[in-house]
Amino acid sequence: MSAISEADAGPTHPDQGVGPHLISIADLGASGIAEVLRVAEAFAEVERRSIPKVPTLRGKVVATLFFEESTRTRLSFETAAKRLSADVLSLAVASSSVQKGESLRDTVETVEAMGIDAIVLRHRASGAPAQVARWVRRARVLNAGDGWHEHPTQALVDCFTVRQVLAEAAGVAPASLGVSCFAGLKVLIVGDVRHSRVARSEILAYRALGAEVALCGPPSLLPSDLTGWGVSVEADLDDALGGADVVSLLRLQAERGSGTHVPSLREYTAGWGLSAVRMARLAPQAIVTHPGPMVRGVEIASDVAELPSVVVTRQVTNGVAVRMAVLFLLLGSEVALEGLGGDRG
Ligand code: NCD
């Protein structure tokens, strides 16, 4: 019996609580997040096989449309789709008809006319995936990051990784924790929150699961109005670190103008960079996440990035299983998790 068939007894049909699209963490709520984490745990087991591939989405076509740079998110979605045996089409925007002035709507309609089942979209405009979701007829839309708005799968990866580390520390299987391990967890998000879609999705996800979220960064890089966000603000990073269970570091989003909000990179690093001295203030079991790409020497010192409590590489590894789960849940395969076959290692 595989770990997949041992998955806990929750719903196994993909059409429960997730979908039709994934634009925001708010589309999932606590129960949807829990379901993604549960299914991702099953796919993490597939990932550990010597041939980590299952036929679950055979015959489905996933298109990745990235109108902004990406390394890990794109590769992660494409790897996830391939491990589920879906066909993957990757639009190279820089050499596509977008450069000839084709509109986003026409591009999406062209892609959908080829019988695509899912569109994974990254766009510099906040709201682009929501707009595309209104245009498509039958394809599912997955937000892979839109402007400053959201990056829901990154927040899911971060929750999955945090639970995995907590489970290891407790000597139990992650699935056995459900999402109860997030209740009262103290999450500190550090840096350029103002321009960060990762921060917005993380706040929604961690709060939905019952964690307490605090922000810390230069006042000019925090959102000007936090009404309704349900977060607190910590003025001093050195004071705040000691009480954190999870520290989420963010990159300065220079491409969104964050450079004009800080006097200099050196001052930013002096005030809000995670140095070895600051690292020593953290509780020994605290977890440091970073969505990548890291800019060593700015938001994190290079030697600190190598410490075991900095779980960046794990986040990347987990990204595949989490995106496999999201694709599986949204594409509505009739195959229950228990039915997953595949070549066993
Ligand atoms: C993030 C993004 O693009 O929003 N990276 C990622 O997807 N892993 C964060 C960033 O670029 O700083």
mmCIF file of C-alpha atoms and ligand atoms in Angstrom:
data_model
loop_
_atom_site.group_PDB
_atom_site.id
_atom_site.type_symbol
_atom_site.label_atom_id
_atom_site.label_comp_id
_atom_site.label_asym_id
_atom_site.label_seq_id
_atom_site.Cartn_x
_atom_site.Cartn_y
_atom_site.Cartn_z
ATOM 1 C CA MET A 1 0.000 0.000 0.000
ATOM 2 C CA SER A 2 1.495 3.347 -0.984
ATOM 3 C CA ALA A 3 1.490 6.516 1.054
ATOM 4 C CA ILE A 4 -1.050 7.804 -1.442
ATOM 5 C CA SER A 5 -3.555 5.150 -0.581
ATOM 6 C CA GLU A 6 -2.851 5.844 3.069
ATOM 7 C CA ALA A 7 -3.815 9.493 2.637
ATOM 8 C CA ASP A 8 -6.296 10.447 5.335
ATOM 9 C CA ALA A 9 -9.960 9.908 4.786
ATOM 10 C CA GLY A 10 -10.927 13.389 3.557
ATOM 11 C CA PRO A 11 -12.614 13.994 0.220
ATOM 12 C CA THR A 12 -10.759 12.397 -2.638
ATOM 13 C CA HIS A 13 -12.822 13.717 -5.505
ATOM 14 C CA PRO A 14 -11.133 16.816 -6.842
ATOM 15 C CA ASP A 15 -14.275 18.877 -7.272
ATOM 16 C CA GLN A 16 -14.745 19.618 -3.596
ATOM 17 C CA GLY A 17 -13.959 23.143 -2.477
ATOM 18 C CA VAL A 18 -11.202 24.016 -4.964
ATOM 19 C CA GLY A 19 -11.782 25.732 -8.288
ATOM 20 C CA PRO A 20 -12.829 26.362 -10.957
ATOM 21 C CA HIS A 21 -9.854 28.765 -11.049
ATOM 22 C CA LEU A 22 -7.076 29.691 -8.633
ATOM 23 C CA ILE A 23 -6.689 33.441 -8.694
ATOM 24 C CA SER A 24 -6.374 34.238 -5.006
ATOM 25 C CA ILE A 25 -5.862 32.385 -1.738
ATOM 26 C CA ALA A 26 -9.306 33.751 -0.904
ATOM 27 C CA ASP A 27 -10.687 31.320 -3.533
ATOM 28 C CA LEU A 28 -9.612 28.463 -1.273
ATOM 29 C CA GLY A 29 -10.285 29.485 2.302
ATOM 30 C CA ALA A 30 -8.978 27.330 5.147
ATOM 31 C CA SER A 31 -10.646 24.144 3.924
ATOM 32 C CA GLY A 32 -9.333 24.571 0.371
ATOM 33 C CA ILE A 33 -5.800 25.199 1.646
ATOM 34 C CA ALA A 34 -6.035 22.125 3.860
ATOM 35 C CA GLU A 35 -7.173 20.089 0.860
ATOM 36 C CA VAL A 36 -4.266 21.327 -1.291
ATOM 37 C CA LEU A 37 -1.781 20.454 1.480
ATOM 38 C CA ARG A 38 -3.348 17.013 1.915
ATOM 39 C CA VAL A 39 -3.180 16.205 -1.788
ATOM 40 C CA ALA A 40 0.319 17.713 -2.105
ATOM 41 C CA GLU A 41 1.515 15.359 0.607
ATOM 42 C CA ALA A 42 0.352 12.447 -1.526
ATOM 43 C CA PHE A 43 2.161 13.838 -4.551
ATOM 44 C CA ALA A 44 5.333 14.407 -2.515
ATOM 45 C CA GLU A 45 5.335 10.625 -2.104
ATOM 46 C CA VAL A 46 5.132 10.222 -5.894
ATOM 47 C CA GLU A 47 8.095 12.605 -6.156
ATOM 48 C CA ARG A 48 10.203 10.281 -4.020
ATOM 49 C CA ARG A 49 9.758 7.355 -6.422
ATOM 50 C CA SER A 50 12.595 6.540 -8.824
ATOM 51 C CA ILE A 51 10.232 7.325 -11.715
ATOM 52 C CA PRO A 52 8.194 10.183 -10.285
ATOM 53 C CA LYS A 53 5.401 10.169 -12.818
ATOM 54 C CA VAL A 54 1.713 9.235 -12.699
ATOM 55 C CA PRO A 55 -0.840 9.059 -15.537
ATOM 56 C CA THR A 56 -3.397 11.200 -13.690
ATOM 57 C CA LEU A 57 -3.739 14.035 -16.219
ATOM 58 C CA ARG A 58 -2.967 12.090 -19.376
ATOM 59 C CA GLY A 59 -4.704 13.790 -22.313
ATOM 60 C CA LYS A 60 -4.930 17.174 -20.577
ATOM 61 C CA VAL A 61 -3.028 20.153 -21.914
ATOM 62 C CA VAL A 62 -1.505 22.806 -19.673
ATOM 63 C CA ALA A 63 -0.227 26.068 -21.190
ATOM 64 C CA THR A 64 2.171 28.351 -19.346
ATOM 65 C CA LEU A 65 1.914 32.018 -20.337
ATOM 66 C CA PHE A 66 4.563 34.050 -18.554
ATOM 67 C CA PHE A 67 4.537 37.735 -19.415
ATOM 68 C CA GLU A 68 7.130 38.383 -16.677
ATOM 69 C CA GLU A 69 10.422 36.742 -15.779
ATOM 70 C CA SER A 70 10.413 33.541 -13.805
ATOM 71 C CA THR A 71 12.738 30.666 -13.035
ATOM 72 C CA ARG A 72 11.267 28.480 -10.325
ATOM 73 C CA THR A 73 7.540 29.108 -10.719
ATOM 74 C CA ARG A 74 7.516 28.319 -14.413
ATOM 75 C CA LEU A 75 9.796 25.287 -14.141
ATOM 76 C CA SER A 76 7.834 24.083 -11.149
ATOM 77 C CA PHE A 77 4.450 24.283 -12.903
ATOM 78 C CA GLU A 78 5.846 22.648 -16.029
ATOM 79 C CA THR A 79 7.541 19.866 -14.062
ATOM 80 C CA ALA A 80 4.336 19.323 -12.075
ATOM 81 C CA ALA A 81 2.217 19.072 -15.221
ATOM 82 C CA LYS A 82 4.670 16.641 -16.833
ATOM 83 C CA ARG A 83 4.799 14.447 -13.737
ATOM 84 C CA LEU A 84 1.017 14.201 -13.993
ATOM 85 C CA SER A 85 1.452 13.166 -17.670
ATOM 86 C CA ALA A 86 -0.255 16.299 -19.014
ATOM 87 C CA ASP A 87 1.040 17.836 -22.223
ATOM 88 C CA VAL A 88 2.721 21.181 -21.620
ATOM 89 C CA LEU A 89 2.777 24.125 -23.999
ATOM 90 C CA SER A 90 5.015 26.975 -23.062
ATOM 91 C CA LEU A 91 4.413 30.311 -24.752
ATOM 92 C CA ALA A 92 7.639 32.228 -25.214
ATOM 93 C CA VAL A 93 6.129 35.682 -24.891
ATOM 94 C CA ALA A 94 9.264 37.468 -26.081
ATOM 95 C CA SER A 95 9.060 35.705 -29.457
ATOM 96 C CA SER A 96 5.271 35.511 -29.699
ATOM 97 C CA SER A 97 2.680 37.661 -31.452
ATOM 98 C CA VAL A 98 2.392 39.665 -28.224
ATOM 99 C CA GLN A 99 5.419 41.533 -29.587
ATOM 100 C CA LYS A 100 3.366 42.375 -32.705
ATOM 101 C CA GLY A 101 0.751 44.053 -30.551
ATOM 102 C CA GLU A 102 -1.655 41.186 -30.003
ATOM 103 C CA SER A 103 -3.896 41.808 -27.009
ATOM 104 C CA LEU A 104 -3.969 39.560 -23.959
ATOM 105 C CA ARG A 105 -7.533 38.608 -24.829
ATOM 106 C CA ASP A 106 -6.628 37.539 -28.365
ATOM 107 C CA THR A 107 -3.603 35.611 -27.099
ATOM 108 C CA VAL A 108 -5.748 33.776 -24.549
ATOM 109 C CA GLU A 109 -8.478 33.033 -27.086
ATOM 110 C CA THR A 110 -5.881 31.709 -29.524
ATOM 111 C CA VAL A 111 -4.409 29.442 -26.861
ATOM 112 C CA GLU A 112 -7.813 28.223 -25.738
ATOM 113 C CA ALA A 113 -8.874 27.507 -29.323
ATOM 114 C CA MET A 114 -6.177 24.820 -29.377
ATOM 115 C CA GLY A 115 -8.030 22.855 -26.746
ATOM 116 C CA ILE A 116 -6.008 23.865 -23.723
ATOM 117 C CA ASP A 117 -7.331 22.672 -20.345
ATOM 118 C CA ALA A 118 -5.387 24.990 -18.036
ATOM 119 C CA ILE A 119 -3.668 28.336 -18.453
ATOM 120 C CA VAL A 120 -0.934 29.157 -15.957
ATOM 121 C CA LEU A 121 -0.536 32.910 -16.180
ATOM 122 C CA ARG A 122 2.052 35.323 -14.855
ATOM 123 C CA HIS A 123 1.480 38.960 -15.724
ATOM 124 C CA ARG A 124 2.796 42.291 -14.598
ATOM 125 C CA ALA A 125 -0.743 43.661 -14.314
ATOM 126 C CA SER A 126 -2.581 42.961 -11.066
ATOM 127 C CA GLY A 127 -5.943 41.463 -11.964
ATOM 128 C CA ALA A 128 -4.864 39.943 -15.314
ATOM 129 C CA PRO A 129 -5.624 36.312 -14.287
ATOM 130 C CA ALA A 130 -9.046 37.330 -12.935
ATOM 131 C CA GLN A 131 -9.795 39.014 -16.254
ATOM 132 C CA VAL A 132 -8.598 35.981 -18.220
ATOM 133 C CA ALA A 133 -10.812 33.751 -16.056
ATOM 134 C CA ARG A 134 -13.804 35.799 -17.267
ATOM 135 C CA TRP A 135 -12.765 35.382 -20.910
ATOM 136 C CA VAL A 136 -12.086 31.657 -21.051
ATOM 137 C CA ARG A 137 -14.855 29.250 -21.924
ATOM 138 C CA ARG A 138 -13.666 26.011 -20.381
ATOM 139 C CA ALA A 139 -9.994 26.295 -19.463
ATOM 140 C CA ARG A 140 -8.963 26.624 -15.823
ATOM 141 C CA VAL A 141 -6.851 29.661 -14.958
ATOM 142 C CA LEU A 142 -4.034 29.493 -12.433
ATOM 143 C CA ASN A 143 -2.440 32.678 -11.184
ATOM 144 C CA ALA A 144 1.359 32.326 -11.196
ATOM 145 C CA GLY A 145 1.815 35.894 -9.934
ATOM 146 C CA ASP A 146 0.029 39.076 -11.005
ATOM 147 C CA GLY A 147 1.665 42.437 -10.378
ATOM 148 C CA TRP A 148 1.515 43.318 -6.684
ATOM 149 C CA HIS A 149 -1.675 41.356 -6.208
ATOM 150 C CA GLU A 150 -1.153 37.670 -5.442
ATOM 151 C CA HIS A 151 0.962 34.583 -5.945
ATOM 152 C CA PRO A 152 -1.262 31.920 -4.405
ATOM 153 C CA THR A 153 0.790 28.821 -5.196
ATOM 154 C CA GLN A 154 3.873 30.364 -3.571
ATOM 155 C CA ALA A 155 1.932 30.881 -0.326
ATOM 156 C CA LEU A 156 0.707 27.276 -0.516
ATOM 157 C CA VAL A 157 4.299 26.094 -0.973
ATOM 158 C CA ASP A 158 5.342 28.128 2.047
ATOM 159 C CA CYS A 159 2.558 26.676 4.234
ATOM 160 C CA PHE A 160 3.375 23.159 3.039
ATOM 161 C CA THR A 161 7.074 23.646 3.823
ATOM 162 C CA VAL A 162 6.450 25.157 7.261
ATOM 163 C CA ARG A 163 4.159 22.252 8.171
ATOM 164 C CA GLN A 164 6.750 19.767 6.940
ATOM 165 C CA VAL A 165 9.458 21.305 9.146
ATOM 166 C CA LEU A 166 7.125 21.465 12.169
ATOM 167 C CA ALA A 167 6.177 17.819 11.629
ATOM 168 C CA GLU A 168 9.820 16.773 11.443
ATOM 169 C CA ALA A 169 10.560 18.613 14.680
ATOM 170 C CA ALA A 170 7.612 16.844 16.329
ATOM 171 C CA GLY A 171 8.597 13.462 14.874
ATOM 172 C CA VAL A 172 5.222 12.975 13.165
ATOM 173 C CA ALA A 173 3.934 12.783 9.599
ATOM 174 C CA PRO A 174 2.935 16.219 8.193
ATOM 175 C CA ALA A 175 -0.546 14.995 7.247
ATOM 176 C CA SER A 176 -1.193 14.031 10.864
ATOM 177 C CA LEU A 177 -0.946 17.702 11.821
ATOM 178 C CA GLY A 178 -3.713 18.752 9.429
ATOM 179 C CA VAL A 179 -3.658 22.527 9.601
ATOM 180 C CA SER A 180 -3.888 22.721 13.388
ATOM 181 C CA CYS A 181 -0.137 23.440 13.588
ATOM 182 C CA PHE A 182 -0.780 26.929 12.183
ATOM 183 C CA ALA A 183 -3.066 28.052 15.004
ATOM 184 C CA GLY A 184 -1.279 30.776 16.958
ATOM 185 C CA LEU A 185 1.929 30.401 14.920
ATOM 186 C CA LYS A 186 3.777 33.723 14.844
ATOM 187 C CA VAL A 187 4.719 34.670 11.294
ATOM 188 C CA LEU A 188 6.894 37.716 10.653
ATOM 189 C CA ILE A 189 7.006 38.979 7.050
ATOM 190 C CA VAL A 190 10.051 41.164 6.467
ATOM 191 C CA GLY A 191 10.897 43.632 3.727
ATOM 192 C CA ASP A 192 9.146 45.065 0.697
ATOM 193 C CA VAL A 193 5.573 44.121 1.583
ATOM 194 C CA ARG A 194 4.169 47.027 -0.391
ATOM 195 C CA HIS A 195 5.163 45.581 -3.780
ATOM 196 C CA SER A 196 4.976 41.907 -2.859
ATOM 197 C CA ARG A 197 2.322 39.579 -4.223
ATOM 198 C CA VAL A 198 3.901 36.783 -2.180
ATOM 199 C CA ALA A 199 3.244 38.737 1.023
ATOM 200 C CA ARG A 200 -0.405 39.332 0.111
ATOM 201 C CA SER A 201 -1.010 35.642 -0.563
ATOM 202 C CA GLU A 202 0.946 34.576 2.524
ATOM 203 C CA ILE A 203 -1.045 36.919 4.752
ATOM 204 C CA LEU A 204 -4.333 35.493 3.464
ATOM 205 C CA ALA A 205 -3.127 31.912 3.796
ATOM 206 C CA TYR A 206 -1.489 32.109 7.205
ATOM 207 C CA ARG A 207 -4.383 34.110 8.640
ATOM 208 C CA ALA A 208 -6.975 31.725 7.218
ATOM 209 C CA LEU A 209 -5.156 28.928 9.037
ATOM 210 C CA GLY A 210 -5.146 30.813 12.339
ATOM 211 C CA ALA A 211 -1.580 32.147 12.440
ATOM 212 C CA GLU A 212 -0.716 35.605 13.768
ATOM 213 C CA VAL A 213 0.974 37.708 11.100
ATOM 214 C CA ALA A 214 3.213 40.722 11.704
ATOM 215 C CA LEU A 215 4.953 42.863 9.097
ATOM 216 C CA CYS A 216 8.311 44.562 9.435
ATOM 217 C CA GLY A 217 10.025 46.778 6.876
ATOM 218 C CA PRO A 218 10.808 50.353 5.997
ATOM 219 C CA PRO A 219 7.561 52.324 6.480
ATOM 220 C CA SER A 220 7.809 53.442 2.843
ATOM 221 C CA LEU A 221 7.716 49.771 1.781
ATOM 222 C CA LEU A 222 4.677 48.822 3.846
ATOM 223 C CA PRO A 223 1.197 49.298 2.371
ATOM 224 C CA SER A 224 -0.067 52.764 3.250
ATOM 225 C CA ASP A 225 -3.348 51.434 4.644
ATOM 226 C CA LEU A 226 -3.513 48.099 6.439
ATOM 227 C CA THR A 227 -7.167 48.356 7.417
ATOM 228 C CA GLY A 228 -8.760 44.952 7.135
ATOM 229 C CA TRP A 229 -5.468 43.102 6.640
ATOM 230 C CA GLY A 230 -5.583 41.636 10.142
ATOM 231 C CA VAL A 231 -1.851 42.057 10.667
ATOM 232 C CA SER A 232 0.283 43.987 13.119
ATOM 233 C CA VAL A 233 3.359 46.053 12.318
ATOM 234 C CA GLU A 234 6.665 45.634 14.109
ATOM 235 C CA ALA A 235 8.817 48.749 14.046
ATOM 236 C CA ASP A 236 12.096 47.108 14.993
ATOM 237 C CA LEU A 237 13.326 43.934 13.316
ATOM 238 C CA ASP A 238 15.790 43.092 16.082
ATOM 239 C CA ASP A 239 12.990 43.142 18.664
ATOM 240 C CA ALA A 240 10.558 41.266 16.455
ATOM 241 C CA LEU A 241 12.794 38.347 15.494
ATOM 242 C CA GLY A 242 12.929 36.816 18.965
ATOM 243 C CA GLY A 243 9.192 36.139 19.039
ATOM 244 C CA ALA A 244 8.828 34.704 15.535
ATOM 245 C CA ASP A 245 8.161 31.058 14.699
ATOM 246 C CA VAL A 246 8.391 31.742 10.963
ATOM 247 C CA VAL A 247 10.260 34.571 9.246
ATOM 248 C CA SER A 248 9.303 35.191 5.621
ATOM 249 C CA LEU A 249 11.922 37.276 3.851
ATOM 250 C CA LEU A 250 10.999 39.206 0.719
ATOM 251 C CA ARG A 251 13.116 40.513 -2.125
ATOM 252 C CA LEU A 252 13.181 44.245 -2.808
ATOM 253 C CA GLN A 253 10.958 44.440 -5.890
ATOM 254 C CA ALA A 254 13.223 46.840 -7.783
ATOM 255 C CA GLU A 255 11.278 46.275 -11.003
ATOM 256 C CA ARG A 256 8.233 47.701 -9.216
ATOM 257 C CA GLY A 257 10.063 50.805 -8.103
ATOM 258 C CA SER A 258 11.046 49.825 -4.571
ATOM 259 C CA GLY A 259 14.486 51.378 -5.088
ATOM 260 C CA THR A 260 12.920 54.821 -4.907
ATOM 261 C CA HIS A 261 11.430 54.028 -1.484
ATOM 262 C CA VAL A 262 14.701 53.386 0.340
ATOM 263 C CA PRO A 263 17.643 55.770 0.650
ATOM 264 C CA SER A 264 20.172 53.108 -0.407
ATOM 265 C CA LEU A 265 20.607 49.352 -0.533
ATOM 266 C CA ARG A 266 23.163 49.589 2.254
ATOM 267 C CA GLU A 267 20.691 51.296 4.553
ATOM 268 C CA TYR A 268 18.025 48.762 3.645
ATOM 269 C CA THR A 269 20.346 45.888 4.478
ATOM 270 C CA ALA A 270 21.480 47.534 7.716
ATOM 271 C CA GLY A 271 17.870 47.947 8.860
ATOM 272 C CA TRP A 272 16.084 44.939 7.448
ATOM 273 C CA GLY A 273 18.594 42.422 6.096
ATOM 274 C CA LEU A 274 18.928 39.075 7.878
ATOM 275 C CA SER A 275 22.537 39.089 9.058
ATOM 276 C CA ALA A 276 24.256 36.419 11.139
ATOM 277 C CA VAL A 277 23.899 38.659 14.201
ATOM 278 C CA ARG A 278 20.150 38.964 13.636
ATOM 279 C CA MET A 279 19.871 35.265 12.928
ATOM 280 C CA ALA A 280 21.215 34.609 16.434
ATOM 281 C CA ARG A 281 18.160 36.396 17.859
ATOM 282 C CA LEU A 282 15.811 33.807 16.385
ATOM 283 C CA ALA A 283 14.544 30.917 18.472
ATOM 284 C CA PRO A 284 16.505 27.746 17.580
ATOM 285 C CA GLN A 285 13.475 26.063 16.011
ATOM 286 C CA ALA A 286 12.402 29.141 13.992
ATOM 287 C CA ILE A 287 11.990 28.687 10.242
ATOM 288 C CA VAL A 288 13.135 31.209 7.613
ATOM 289 C CA THR A 289 11.425 31.148 4.207
ATOM 290 C CA HIS A 290 12.175 33.097 1.046
ATOM 291 C CA PRO A 291 10.228 32.685 -2.209
ATOM 292 C CA GLY A 292 13.343 33.271 -4.294
ATOM 293 C CA PRO A 293 15.078 34.704 -6.109
ATOM 294 C CA MET A 294 17.280 35.696 -3.154
ATOM 295 C CA VAL A 295 19.547 38.647 -3.498
ATOM 296 C CA ARG A 296 22.403 37.646 -1.253
ATOM 297 C CA GLY A 297 23.910 40.519 0.633
ATOM 298 C CA VAL A 298 20.683 42.557 0.468
ATOM 299 C CA GLU A 299 17.729 40.911 2.265
ATOM 300 C CA ILE A 300 19.847 37.994 3.491
ATOM 301 C CA ALA A 301 23.567 37.556 4.162
ATOM 302 C CA SER A 302 25.109 34.909 1.958
ATOM 303 C CA ASP A 303 26.321 32.708 4.848
ATOM 304 C CA VAL A 304 22.924 32.954 6.576
ATOM 305 C CA ALA A 305 21.233 31.671 3.411
ATOM 306 C CA GLU A 306 23.138 28.404 3.853
ATOM 307 C CA LEU A 307 21.930 27.694 7.401
ATOM 308 C CA PRO A 308 19.599 24.689 7.871
ATOM 309 C CA SER A 309 16.762 26.797 9.251
ATOM 310 C CA VAL A 310 16.651 28.719 5.964
ATOM 311 C CA VAL A 311 14.414 26.414 3.929
ATOM 312 C CA VAL A 312 14.616 27.990 0.467
ATOM 313 C CA THR A 313 15.730 24.825 -1.326
ATOM 314 C CA ARG A 314 12.990 22.801 0.339
ATOM 315 C CA GLN A 315 10.457 25.379 -0.819
ATOM 316 C CA VAL A 316 11.639 24.861 -4.390
ATOM 317 C CA THR A 317 11.452 21.068 -4.065
ATOM 318 C CA ASN A 318 7.989 21.241 -2.502
ATOM 319 C CA GLY A 319 6.821 23.608 -5.222
ATOM 320 C CA VAL A 320 6.435 20.693 -7.622
ATOM 321 C CA ALA A 321 4.222 18.574 -5.332
ATOM 322 C CA VAL A 322 2.085 21.578 -4.381
ATOM 323 C CA ARG A 323 1.562 22.554 -8.020
ATOM 324 C CA MET A 324 0.803 18.938 -8.911
ATOM 325 C CA ALA A 325 -1.910 19.090 -6.239
ATOM 326 C CA VAL A 326 -3.360 22.331 -7.542
ATOM 327 C CA LEU A 327 -3.400 21.104 -11.156
ATOM 328 C CA PHE A 328 -4.991 17.831 -10.065
ATOM 329 C CA LEU A 329 -7.671 19.577 -8.030
ATOM 330 C CA LEU A 330 -8.519 22.140 -10.719
ATOM 331 C CA LEU A 331 -8.441 19.906 -13.746
ATOM 332 C CA GLY A 332 -11.138 17.783 -12.206
ATOM 333 C CA SER A 333 -9.713 14.413 -13.059
ATOM 334 C CA GLU A 334 -12.098 11.638 -12.172
ATOM 335 C CA VAL A 335 -9.175 9.673 -10.806
ATOM 336 C CA ALA A 336 -9.236 9.542 -7.028
ATOM 337 C CA LEU A 337 -5.924 9.734 -5.245
ATOM 338 C CA GLU A 338 -6.293 6.115 -4.199
ATOM 339 C CA GLY A 339 -6.391 5.171 -7.856
ATOM 340 C CA LEU A 340 -3.045 6.686 -8.752
ATOM 341 C CA GLY A 341 -0.823 4.206 -10.463
ATOM 342 C CA GLY A 342 2.557 4.862 -11.994
ATOM 343 C CA ASP A 343 5.934 3.286 -12.075
ATOM 344 C CA ARG A 344 7.086 2.483 -8.590
ATOM 345 C CA GLY A 345 10.627 2.985 -7.413
HETATM 346 C C1 NCD B 1 8.405 35.806 -6.422
HETATM 347 C C2 NCD B 1 7.579 36.469 -7.483
HETATM 348 O O1 NCD B 1 7.891 36.422 -8.665
HETATM 349 O O2 NCD B 1 6.600 37.050 -7.088
HETATM 350 N N1 NCD B 1 9.214 34.766 -6.840
HETATM 351 C C3 NCD B 1 8.686 33.543 -7.097
HETATM 352 O O3 NCD B 1 7.737 33.399 -7.795
HETATM 353 N N2 NCD B 1 9.265 32.498 -6.516
HETATM 354 C C4 NCD B 1 9.078 36.748 -5.539
HETATM 355 C C5 NCD B 1 10.067 37.689 -6.113
HETATM 356 O O4 NCD B 1 10.233 37.815 -7.318
HETATM 357 O O5 NCD B 1 10.708 38.375 -5.306
#
